[in-house]
Structure formats: structure tokens, C-alpha cells
Short mmCIF file of C-alpha atoms and ligand atoms in Angstrom, two decimals:
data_model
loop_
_atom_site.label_atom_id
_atom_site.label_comp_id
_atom_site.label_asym_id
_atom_site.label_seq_id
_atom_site.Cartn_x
_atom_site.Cartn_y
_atom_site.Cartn_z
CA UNK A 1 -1.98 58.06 -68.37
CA UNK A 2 0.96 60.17 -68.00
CA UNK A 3 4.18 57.90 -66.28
CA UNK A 4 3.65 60.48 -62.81
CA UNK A 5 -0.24 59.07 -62.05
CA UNK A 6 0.97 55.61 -63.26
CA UNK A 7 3.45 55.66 -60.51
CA UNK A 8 1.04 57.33 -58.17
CA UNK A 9 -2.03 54.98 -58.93
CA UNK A 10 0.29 52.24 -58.35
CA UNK A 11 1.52 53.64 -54.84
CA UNK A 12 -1.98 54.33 -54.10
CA UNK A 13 -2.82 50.48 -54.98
CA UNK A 14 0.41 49.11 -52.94
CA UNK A 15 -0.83 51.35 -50.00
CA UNK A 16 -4.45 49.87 -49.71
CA UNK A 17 -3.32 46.59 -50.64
CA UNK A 18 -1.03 46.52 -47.71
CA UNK A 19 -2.95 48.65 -45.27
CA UNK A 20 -5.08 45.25 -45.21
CA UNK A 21 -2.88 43.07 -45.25
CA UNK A 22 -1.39 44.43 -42.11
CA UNK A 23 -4.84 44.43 -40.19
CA UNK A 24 -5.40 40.83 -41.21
CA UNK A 25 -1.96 39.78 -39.79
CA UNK A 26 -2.27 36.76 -37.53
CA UNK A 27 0.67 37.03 -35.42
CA UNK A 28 4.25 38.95 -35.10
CA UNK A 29 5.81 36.79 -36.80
CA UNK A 30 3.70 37.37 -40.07
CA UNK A 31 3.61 40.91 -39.25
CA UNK A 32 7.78 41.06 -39.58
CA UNK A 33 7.45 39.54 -42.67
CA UNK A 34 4.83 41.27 -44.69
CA UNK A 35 7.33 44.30 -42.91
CA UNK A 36 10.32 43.18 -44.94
CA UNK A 37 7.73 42.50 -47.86
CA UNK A 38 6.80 45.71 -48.44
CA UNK A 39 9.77 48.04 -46.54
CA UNK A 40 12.72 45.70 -47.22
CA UNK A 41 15.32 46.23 -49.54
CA UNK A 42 13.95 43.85 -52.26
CA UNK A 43 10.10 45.00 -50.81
CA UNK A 44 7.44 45.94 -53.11
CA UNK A 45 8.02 50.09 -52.08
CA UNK A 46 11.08 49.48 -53.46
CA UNK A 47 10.71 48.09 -56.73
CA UNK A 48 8.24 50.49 -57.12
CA UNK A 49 11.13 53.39 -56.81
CA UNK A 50 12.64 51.78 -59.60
CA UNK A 51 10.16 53.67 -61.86
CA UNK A 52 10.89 56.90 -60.68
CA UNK A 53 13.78 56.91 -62.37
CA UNK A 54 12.51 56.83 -66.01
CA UNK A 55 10.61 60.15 -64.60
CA UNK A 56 11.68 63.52 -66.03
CA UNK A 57 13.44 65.39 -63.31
CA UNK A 58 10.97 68.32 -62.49
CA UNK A 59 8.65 65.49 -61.50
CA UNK A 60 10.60 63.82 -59.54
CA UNK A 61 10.49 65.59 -56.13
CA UNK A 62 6.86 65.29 -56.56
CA UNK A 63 6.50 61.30 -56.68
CA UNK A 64 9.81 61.83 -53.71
CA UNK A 65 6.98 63.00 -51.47
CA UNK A 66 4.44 60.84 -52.34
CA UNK A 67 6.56 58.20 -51.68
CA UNK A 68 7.90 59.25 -48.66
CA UNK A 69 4.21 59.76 -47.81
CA UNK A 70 3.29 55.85 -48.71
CA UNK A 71 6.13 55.02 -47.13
CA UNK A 72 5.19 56.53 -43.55
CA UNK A 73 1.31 55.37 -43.85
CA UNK A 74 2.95 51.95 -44.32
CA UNK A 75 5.64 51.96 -40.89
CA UNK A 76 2.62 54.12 -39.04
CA UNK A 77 0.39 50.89 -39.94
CA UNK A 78 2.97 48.49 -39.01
CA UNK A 79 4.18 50.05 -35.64
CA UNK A 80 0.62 49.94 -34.62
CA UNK A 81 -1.12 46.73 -36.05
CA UNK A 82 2.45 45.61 -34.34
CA UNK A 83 1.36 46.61 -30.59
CA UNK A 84 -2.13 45.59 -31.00
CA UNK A 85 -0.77 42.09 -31.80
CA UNK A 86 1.77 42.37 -29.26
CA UNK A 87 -0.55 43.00 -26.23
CA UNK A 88 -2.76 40.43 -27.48
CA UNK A 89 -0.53 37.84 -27.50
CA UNK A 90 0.60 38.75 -24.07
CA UNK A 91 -2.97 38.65 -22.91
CA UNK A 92 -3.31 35.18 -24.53
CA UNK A 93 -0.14 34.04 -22.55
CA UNK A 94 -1.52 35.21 -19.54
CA UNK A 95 -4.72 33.30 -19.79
CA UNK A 96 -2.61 29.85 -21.08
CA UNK A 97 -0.45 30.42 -18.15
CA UNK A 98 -2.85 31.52 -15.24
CA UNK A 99 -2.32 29.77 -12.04
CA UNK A 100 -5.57 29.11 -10.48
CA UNK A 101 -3.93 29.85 -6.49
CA UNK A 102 -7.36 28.25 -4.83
CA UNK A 103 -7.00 24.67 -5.87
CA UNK A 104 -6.13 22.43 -3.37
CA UNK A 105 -2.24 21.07 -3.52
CA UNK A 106 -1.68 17.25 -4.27
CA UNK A 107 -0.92 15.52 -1.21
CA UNK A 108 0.95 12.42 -1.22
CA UNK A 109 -0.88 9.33 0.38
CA UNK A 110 1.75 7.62 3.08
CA UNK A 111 1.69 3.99 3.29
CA UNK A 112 1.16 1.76 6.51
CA UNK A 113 1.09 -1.55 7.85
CA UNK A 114 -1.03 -3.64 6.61
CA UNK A 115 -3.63 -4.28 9.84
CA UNK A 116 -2.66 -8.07 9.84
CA UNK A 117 1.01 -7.08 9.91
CA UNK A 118 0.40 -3.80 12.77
CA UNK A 119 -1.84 -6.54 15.28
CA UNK A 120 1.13 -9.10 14.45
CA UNK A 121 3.79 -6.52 15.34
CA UNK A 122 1.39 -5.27 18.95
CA UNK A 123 1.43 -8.75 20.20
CA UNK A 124 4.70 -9.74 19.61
CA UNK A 125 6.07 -6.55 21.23
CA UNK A 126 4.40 -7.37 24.22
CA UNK A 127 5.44 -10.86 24.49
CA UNK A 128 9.33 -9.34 23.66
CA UNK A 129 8.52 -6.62 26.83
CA UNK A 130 7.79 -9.84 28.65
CA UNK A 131 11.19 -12.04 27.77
CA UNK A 132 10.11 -14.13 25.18
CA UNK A 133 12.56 -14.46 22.55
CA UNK A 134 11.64 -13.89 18.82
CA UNK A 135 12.16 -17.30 16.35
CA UNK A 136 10.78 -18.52 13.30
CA UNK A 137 10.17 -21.23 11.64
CA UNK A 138 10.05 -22.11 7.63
CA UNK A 139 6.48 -22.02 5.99
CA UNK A 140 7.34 -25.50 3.91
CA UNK A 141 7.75 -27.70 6.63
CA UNK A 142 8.09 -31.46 6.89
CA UNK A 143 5.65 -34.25 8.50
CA UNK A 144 8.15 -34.66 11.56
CA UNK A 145 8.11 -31.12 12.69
CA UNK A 146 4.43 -30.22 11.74
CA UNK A 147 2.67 -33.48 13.18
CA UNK A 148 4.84 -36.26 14.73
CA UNK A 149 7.06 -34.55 16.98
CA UNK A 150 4.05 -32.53 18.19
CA UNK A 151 2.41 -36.03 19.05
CA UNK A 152 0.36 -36.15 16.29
CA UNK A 153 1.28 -39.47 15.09
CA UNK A 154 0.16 -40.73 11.26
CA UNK A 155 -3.02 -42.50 11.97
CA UNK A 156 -4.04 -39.71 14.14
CA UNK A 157 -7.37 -38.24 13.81
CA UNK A 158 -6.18 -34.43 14.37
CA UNK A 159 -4.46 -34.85 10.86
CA UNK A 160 -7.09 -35.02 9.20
CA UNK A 161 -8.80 -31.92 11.26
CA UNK A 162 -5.77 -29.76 9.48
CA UNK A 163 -6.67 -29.39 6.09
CA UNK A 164 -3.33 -29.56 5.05
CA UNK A 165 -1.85 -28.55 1.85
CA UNK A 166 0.50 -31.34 0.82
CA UNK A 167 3.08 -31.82 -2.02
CA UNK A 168 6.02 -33.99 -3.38
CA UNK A 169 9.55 -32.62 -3.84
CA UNK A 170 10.76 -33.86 -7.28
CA UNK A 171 13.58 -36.11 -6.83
CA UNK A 172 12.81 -36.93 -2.98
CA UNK A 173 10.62 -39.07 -1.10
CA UNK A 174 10.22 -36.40 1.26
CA UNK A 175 6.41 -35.42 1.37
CA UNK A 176 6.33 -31.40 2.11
CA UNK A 177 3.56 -29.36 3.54
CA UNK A 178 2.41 -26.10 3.86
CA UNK A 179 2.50 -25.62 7.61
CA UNK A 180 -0.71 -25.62 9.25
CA UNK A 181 -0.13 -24.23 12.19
CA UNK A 182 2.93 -22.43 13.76
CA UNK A 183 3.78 -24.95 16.99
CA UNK A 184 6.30 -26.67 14.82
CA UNK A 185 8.04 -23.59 16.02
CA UNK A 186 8.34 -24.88 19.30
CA UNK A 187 9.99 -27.97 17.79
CA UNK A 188 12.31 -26.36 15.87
CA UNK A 189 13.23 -23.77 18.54
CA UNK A 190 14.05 -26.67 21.47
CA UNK A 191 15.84 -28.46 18.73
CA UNK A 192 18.08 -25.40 18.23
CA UNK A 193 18.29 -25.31 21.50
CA UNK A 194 19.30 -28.81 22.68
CA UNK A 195 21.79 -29.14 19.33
CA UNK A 196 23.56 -26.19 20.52
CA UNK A 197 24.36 -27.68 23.70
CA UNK A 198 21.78 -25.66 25.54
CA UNK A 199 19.22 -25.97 27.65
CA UNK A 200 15.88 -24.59 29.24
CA UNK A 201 15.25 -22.06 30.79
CA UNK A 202 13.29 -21.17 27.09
CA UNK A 203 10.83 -18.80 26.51
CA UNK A 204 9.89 -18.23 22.83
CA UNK A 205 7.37 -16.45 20.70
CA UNK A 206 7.11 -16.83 17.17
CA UNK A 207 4.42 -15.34 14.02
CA UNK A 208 3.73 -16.01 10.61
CA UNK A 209 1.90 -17.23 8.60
CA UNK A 210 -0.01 -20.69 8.42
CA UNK A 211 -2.20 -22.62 5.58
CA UNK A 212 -5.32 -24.97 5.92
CA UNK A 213 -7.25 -25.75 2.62
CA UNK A 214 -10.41 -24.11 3.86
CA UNK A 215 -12.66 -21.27 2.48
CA UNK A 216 -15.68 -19.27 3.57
CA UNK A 217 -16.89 -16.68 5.44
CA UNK A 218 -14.43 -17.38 8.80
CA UNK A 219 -12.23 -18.58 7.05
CA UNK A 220 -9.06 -18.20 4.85
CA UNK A 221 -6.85 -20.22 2.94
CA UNK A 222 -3.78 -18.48 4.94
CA UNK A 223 -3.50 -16.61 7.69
CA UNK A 224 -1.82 -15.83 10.57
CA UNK A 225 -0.94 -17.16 14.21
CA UNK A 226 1.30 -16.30 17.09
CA UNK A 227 2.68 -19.41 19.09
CA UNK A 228 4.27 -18.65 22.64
CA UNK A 229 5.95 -21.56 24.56
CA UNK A 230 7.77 -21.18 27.77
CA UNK A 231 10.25 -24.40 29.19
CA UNK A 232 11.75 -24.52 32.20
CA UNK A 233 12.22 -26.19 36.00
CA UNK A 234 8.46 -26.00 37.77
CA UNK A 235 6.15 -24.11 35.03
CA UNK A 236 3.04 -24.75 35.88
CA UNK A 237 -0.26 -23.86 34.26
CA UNK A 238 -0.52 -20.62 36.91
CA UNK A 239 2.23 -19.10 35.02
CA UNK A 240 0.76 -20.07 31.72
CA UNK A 241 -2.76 -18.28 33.25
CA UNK A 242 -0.89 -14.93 34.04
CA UNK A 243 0.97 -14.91 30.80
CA UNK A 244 -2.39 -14.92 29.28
CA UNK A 245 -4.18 -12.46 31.37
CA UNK A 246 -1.53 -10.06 31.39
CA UNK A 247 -0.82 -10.31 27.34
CA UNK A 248 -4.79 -10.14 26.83
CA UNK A 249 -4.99 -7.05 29.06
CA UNK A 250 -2.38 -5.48 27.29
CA UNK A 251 -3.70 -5.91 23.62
CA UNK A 252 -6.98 -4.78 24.11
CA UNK A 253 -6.04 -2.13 26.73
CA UNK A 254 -8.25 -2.67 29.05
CA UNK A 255 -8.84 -5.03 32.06
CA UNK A 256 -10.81 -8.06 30.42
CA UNK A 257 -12.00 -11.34 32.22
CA UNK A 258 -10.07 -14.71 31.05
CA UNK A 259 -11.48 -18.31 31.56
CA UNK A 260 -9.53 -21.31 30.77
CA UNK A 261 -12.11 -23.84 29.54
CA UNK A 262 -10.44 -28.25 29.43
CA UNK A 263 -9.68 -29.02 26.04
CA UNK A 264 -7.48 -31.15 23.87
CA UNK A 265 -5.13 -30.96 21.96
CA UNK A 266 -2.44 -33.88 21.24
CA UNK A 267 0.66 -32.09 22.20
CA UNK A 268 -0.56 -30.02 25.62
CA UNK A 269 -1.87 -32.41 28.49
CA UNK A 270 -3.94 -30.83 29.79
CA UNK A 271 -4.88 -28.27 27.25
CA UNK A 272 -7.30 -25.66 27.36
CA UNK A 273 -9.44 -23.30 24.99
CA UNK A 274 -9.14 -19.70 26.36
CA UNK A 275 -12.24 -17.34 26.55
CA UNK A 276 -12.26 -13.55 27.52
CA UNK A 277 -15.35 -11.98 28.41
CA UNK A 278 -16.91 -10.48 25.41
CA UNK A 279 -15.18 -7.37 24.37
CA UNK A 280 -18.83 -6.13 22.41
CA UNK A 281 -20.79 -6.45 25.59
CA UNK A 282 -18.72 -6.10 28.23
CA UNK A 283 -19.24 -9.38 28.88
CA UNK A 284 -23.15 -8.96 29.34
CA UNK A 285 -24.32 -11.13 26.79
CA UNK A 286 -25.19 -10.21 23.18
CA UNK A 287 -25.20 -11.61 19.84
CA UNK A 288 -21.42 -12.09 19.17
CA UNK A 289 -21.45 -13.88 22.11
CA UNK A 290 -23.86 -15.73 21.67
CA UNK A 291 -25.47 -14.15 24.91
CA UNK A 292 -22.47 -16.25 26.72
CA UNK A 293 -20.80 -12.50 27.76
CA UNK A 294 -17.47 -15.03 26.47
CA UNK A 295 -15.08 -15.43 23.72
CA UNK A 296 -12.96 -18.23 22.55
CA UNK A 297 -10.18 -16.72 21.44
CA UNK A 298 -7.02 -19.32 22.18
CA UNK A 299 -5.79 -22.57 22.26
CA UNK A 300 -3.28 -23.58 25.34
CA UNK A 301 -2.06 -26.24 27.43
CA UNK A 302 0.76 -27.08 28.93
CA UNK A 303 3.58 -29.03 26.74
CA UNK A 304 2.95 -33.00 26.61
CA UNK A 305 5.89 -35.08 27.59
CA UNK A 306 5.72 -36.48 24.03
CA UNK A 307 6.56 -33.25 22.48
CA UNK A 308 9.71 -32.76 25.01
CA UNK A 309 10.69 -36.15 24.25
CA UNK A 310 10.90 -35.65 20.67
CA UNK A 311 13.55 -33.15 21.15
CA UNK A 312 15.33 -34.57 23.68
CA UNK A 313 14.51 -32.26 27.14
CA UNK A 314 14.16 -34.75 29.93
CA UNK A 315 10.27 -34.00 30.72
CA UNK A 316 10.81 -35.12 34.80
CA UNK A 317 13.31 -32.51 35.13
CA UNK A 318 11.44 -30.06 32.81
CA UNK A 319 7.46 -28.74 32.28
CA UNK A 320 6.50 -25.86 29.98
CA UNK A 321 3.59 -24.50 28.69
CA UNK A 322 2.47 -23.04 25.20
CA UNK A 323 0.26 -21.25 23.26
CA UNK A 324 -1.23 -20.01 19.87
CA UNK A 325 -3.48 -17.18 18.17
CA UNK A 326 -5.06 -16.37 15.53
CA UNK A 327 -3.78 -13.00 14.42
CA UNK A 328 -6.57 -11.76 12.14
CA UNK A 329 -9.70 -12.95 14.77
CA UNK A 330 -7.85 -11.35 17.31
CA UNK A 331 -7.25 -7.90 15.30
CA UNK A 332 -11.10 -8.37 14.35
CA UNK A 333 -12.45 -8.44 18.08
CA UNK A 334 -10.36 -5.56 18.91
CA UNK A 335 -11.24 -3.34 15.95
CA UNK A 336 -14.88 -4.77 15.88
CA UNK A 337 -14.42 -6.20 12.01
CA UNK A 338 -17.03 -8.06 11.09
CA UNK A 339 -15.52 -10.11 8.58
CA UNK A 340 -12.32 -11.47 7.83
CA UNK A 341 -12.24 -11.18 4.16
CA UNK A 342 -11.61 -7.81 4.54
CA UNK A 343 -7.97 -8.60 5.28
CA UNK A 344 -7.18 -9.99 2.01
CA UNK A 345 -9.41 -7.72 0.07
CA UNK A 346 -7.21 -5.22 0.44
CA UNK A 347 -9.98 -2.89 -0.28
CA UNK A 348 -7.91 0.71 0.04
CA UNK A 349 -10.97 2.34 1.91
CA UNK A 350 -10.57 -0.46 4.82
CA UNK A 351 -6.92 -0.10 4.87
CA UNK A 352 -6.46 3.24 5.06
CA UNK A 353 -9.44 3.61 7.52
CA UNK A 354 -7.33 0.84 9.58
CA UNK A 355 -4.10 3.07 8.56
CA UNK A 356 -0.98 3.30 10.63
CA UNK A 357 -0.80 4.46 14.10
N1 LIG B 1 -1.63 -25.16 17.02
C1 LIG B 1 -3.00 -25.00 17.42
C2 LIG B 1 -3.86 -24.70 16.19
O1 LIG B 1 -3.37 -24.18 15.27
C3 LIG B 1 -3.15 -23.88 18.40
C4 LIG B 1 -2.51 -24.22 19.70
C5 LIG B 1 -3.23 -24.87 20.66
C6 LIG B 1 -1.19 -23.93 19.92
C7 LIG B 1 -2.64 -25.18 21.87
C8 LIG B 1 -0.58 -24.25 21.09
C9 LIG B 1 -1.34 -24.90 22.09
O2 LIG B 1 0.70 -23.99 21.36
O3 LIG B 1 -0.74 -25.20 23.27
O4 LIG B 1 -5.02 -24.98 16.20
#
């Protein structure tokens, strides 16, 4: 074969060879380089020009055109295998990145009082809108403030009734308790009182949290009370009856029907259990009630001279009276919950259901 057709045959080859190449491309970027491949300055076109020179010269403008020919088939190929590639990678960008405008927006899930804690909260406010005085007291409290100076002496048969979680300090002798109700409060409050020189008139409501070592279905290792004591010249148990109507009427908005019913308790004399009229029947009679149309809801009485004497107020000059609640049975009547592990289930459906007003 003459050195012209050689060169030709071989241009021919490079041409097809590359035409295919270019067409199987997968992306730009191996599209650029089979570019430089065959039209760079070291590219295959190239090294095939290389040849022409051993040519004669009358042949030479001949393989020139061919070339030049090859040469344009080749950038024609590229410029357009180029733009096919081009739009379809902008098409796949366009699906990856498609924002579908109809689905619905995260929203961000506010948190609230815990139902325990927003009942806690009601009924203290309205005992603060009333003049009682927000105190506390610590939850590891001792014998004296829990029992004795509430006239609950050692051998007395209301100590065992508690349930109480005891333990030893290390080191001490002192026996500490988990507090099993929230009238050492009242101790701790006329204490503060007397020690600072003061005296009564006191009026004093307190919250938190209380332990018995008890478990089942009403009730709960901990939970929580409110304890409201008022001390002063001629209290009497009228004042202790309007307190209560007034606070009842206020936390379950709505007029309801009180009865004080004789009770005991070691440190009221007298003391009394207080009912409302059942807030499921409208005091009709059902089976919450017991078909009574009443509720127990409340323990009161008016302060025993035993308990003033323990903190020193002189109990002929002085008379209070004094009360406490259980937070969760109270939140449970008014919301109609029918059972008080649901408090500390902390099931999110039942909080948020309960959420924050
Ligand atoms: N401390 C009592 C209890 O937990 C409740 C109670 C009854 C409190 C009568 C009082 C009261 O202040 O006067 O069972």
C-alpha cells in the first residue's frame, strides 16, 4: 500500500475508533479527556501528522484535507456528544435536587408541665391569691419534725399507718426518713417563725412531694400533697370551712357542695375528712361515688395544742387550723383520670393530651 492510503486507512481507523468512543462517554469529565486524547497536542491526530511528513510533497495537500476533514468529524462529534451529556447531567441534577413543595414542614413539639406539676402550680396560686405564704420543707426529714412534734409520739399507732421509708445516716445516730407526709411543714414553718422572734398571725401553704412504701393500683410509692395551715388569735373551724369551700370552688371552677365529715387525726382535735359532692354525677349518685353523690377528697382539723406546744406558740392565746391534699387524686377528679399510674408513666400520648394550658 502506497504511504498516502496508509496514512488515510489509518485516519479512517482513528476516526471510527473515536467516533465511538465519544458516544460511549460516561460523563464530561471523560468526554474532556478522550478530547485532549485525540485533539491535544500529544493526541493521537497528532502523532498521526507526524507521517505526513515522510510524504512526497504533491501529496501532501491531499492527506492536508483529509486531515483537516478527520479533524472536524472529530470536534463536530465532541461539541455534540458534549451537549447531549451536558443536558443530561443537568436533568439528573434536577431530579437529585427536586424539592417536593407539598410535604408537610417539621414542626417542633413544645414542652409543658407535667399535669402533676400544672394541678400543683393551680392550687397553690389560689391559696397565694388568698394570703397564704409559700414554704417548704426538706424531703429527708427527721423523726421529730415528721411524727413527734405533730403528736405522733413513738409507740403511736398512726406510725405504723405511714409506711415510712426509713434509713441510717453513716456516722450518726440520727434515724432519717423519707417524709411521709408534708405537715412537718407546719412544724418547720412555726419554728421559723417563733426562732425569728415572730409570731402568729401565720398563714402558710406548702407542696411537694411525699413517700409511703406502698404500691398498687391507688397508689404510688411518691407523690404529691399540698398542706395549708393558718395560726392566729380566734381561728375557728368556720374559717377553716370557707377556706375550703372557696379553694374547692375555685379548682374545679364550678360551685361544688363540701361536707366536713369527724375524723382523727393525732395532730388536729377535732379533725375532719372533707367530701365534695361528686364531681362525675353532680352529686346524684353513681359508681365513683359509690352512689353516695360524695367524695373524700381531704384531711383537716384544726391544729392540736400538742403540735403548738412543740414549737413554742402559747395554744390559750393562739388556735389555727390546717390542711392537706393529695395532688394527683385531686388532678384525677378534675380531669376524670381513671388511674393514677398514668402520672408516672409518662406515657407521651397522656401528657401531651394533658399538655399545657
Ligand atoms: N398529713 C395527713 C396525711 O398525709 C393529711 C392531713 C390531715 C394534713 C389533716 C393536715 C390535716 O394538715 O389537718 O394523711
Amino acid at each position: 500500500m502506497s504511504e498516502i492510503d496508509s496514512l488515510k486507512a489509518q485516519l479512517q481507523a482513528l476516526q471510527e475508533k473515536a467516533l465511538a468512543l465519544f458516544a460511549d462517554a460516561a460523563d464530561l469529565k471523560a468526554l474532556q479527556a478522550l478530547r485532549v486524547a485525540y485533539l491535544g497536542k500529544k493526541g493521537e491526530l497528532t502523532s498521526v501528522l507526524k507521517g505526513v511528513g515522510k510524504l512526497p510533497p504533491q501529496d501532501r495537500p491531499v492527506i492536508g484535507q483529509f486531515v483537516n476533514a478527520t479533524k472536524n468529524a472529530l470536534a463536530e462529534a465532541l461539541d455534540k456528544a458534549e451537549s447531549l451529556l451536558a443536558s443530561k447531567e443537568k436533568e439528573a441534577r434536577i431530579d437529585a435536587e427536586r424539592i417536593d413543595v407539598t410535604l408537610s414542614g417539621r414542626t417542633s413539639t413544645p414542652g409543658a408541665l407535667h399535669p402533676v406539676q400544672q394541678g400543683l402550680h393551680e392550687m397553690t396560686a389560689i391559696f397565694s391569691q388568698m394570703g397564704f405564704a409559700l414554704a417548704e420543707g426538706p424531703e429527708i426529714e427527721d423523726e421529730f419534725h415528721n411524727f413527734d412534734a405533730l403528736n405522733i409520739p413513738a409507740e403511736h399507732p398512726a406510725r405504723a399507718n405511714h409506711d415510712t421509708f426509713f434509713f441510717d445516716i453513716e456516722g450518726t445516730a440520727d434515724t432519717k426518713l423519707l417524709r411521709t407526709h408534708t405537715s412537718p411543714v407546719q412544724i418547720r414553718a412555726m419554728q421559723a417563725c417563733v426562732d425569728a422572734g415572730g409570731e402568729p398571725p401565720l398563714a402558710v401553704v406548702a407542696a411537694g412531694r411525699v413517700y409511703r412504701c406502698d404500691y398498687d393500683v391507688t397508689h404510688s410509692p411518691m407523690f404529691h400533697q399540698v398542706e395549708v395551715f393558718k395560726v392566729d388569735k380566734d381561728v375557728s373551724l368556720a374559717h377553716l370551712k370557707g377556706v375550703l369551700q372557696h379553694f374547692l370552688s375555685a379548682y374545679f371552677e364550678k360551685d361544688v357542695p363540701i361536707r366536713l365529715r369527724p375524723h382523727y387525726f393525732p395532730f388536729t382535735e377535732p379533725s375532719a375528712e372533707v367530701d365534695i359532692g361528686c364531681v362525675f354525677c353532680n352529686h346524684k349518685g353513681c359508681r365513683i361515688c359509690k352512689g353516695s353523690g360524695w367524695i373524700e377528697v381531704l384531711g383537716s382539723g384544726m391544729i392540736h395544742p400538742n403540735v403548738l406546744k412543740a414549737v413554742g406558740i402559747d395554744s390559750s392565746i393562739y388556735s389555727g387550723f390546717a390542711f392537706g391534699l393529695g395532688v394527683e387524686r385531686l388532678v384525677m377528679l378534675k380531669h376524670g383520670i381513671p388511674d393514677l399510674r398514668l402520672f408516672f408513666e409518662n406515657d407521651v400520648r397522656f401528657l401531651r393530651r394533658m399538655g399545657a394550658k
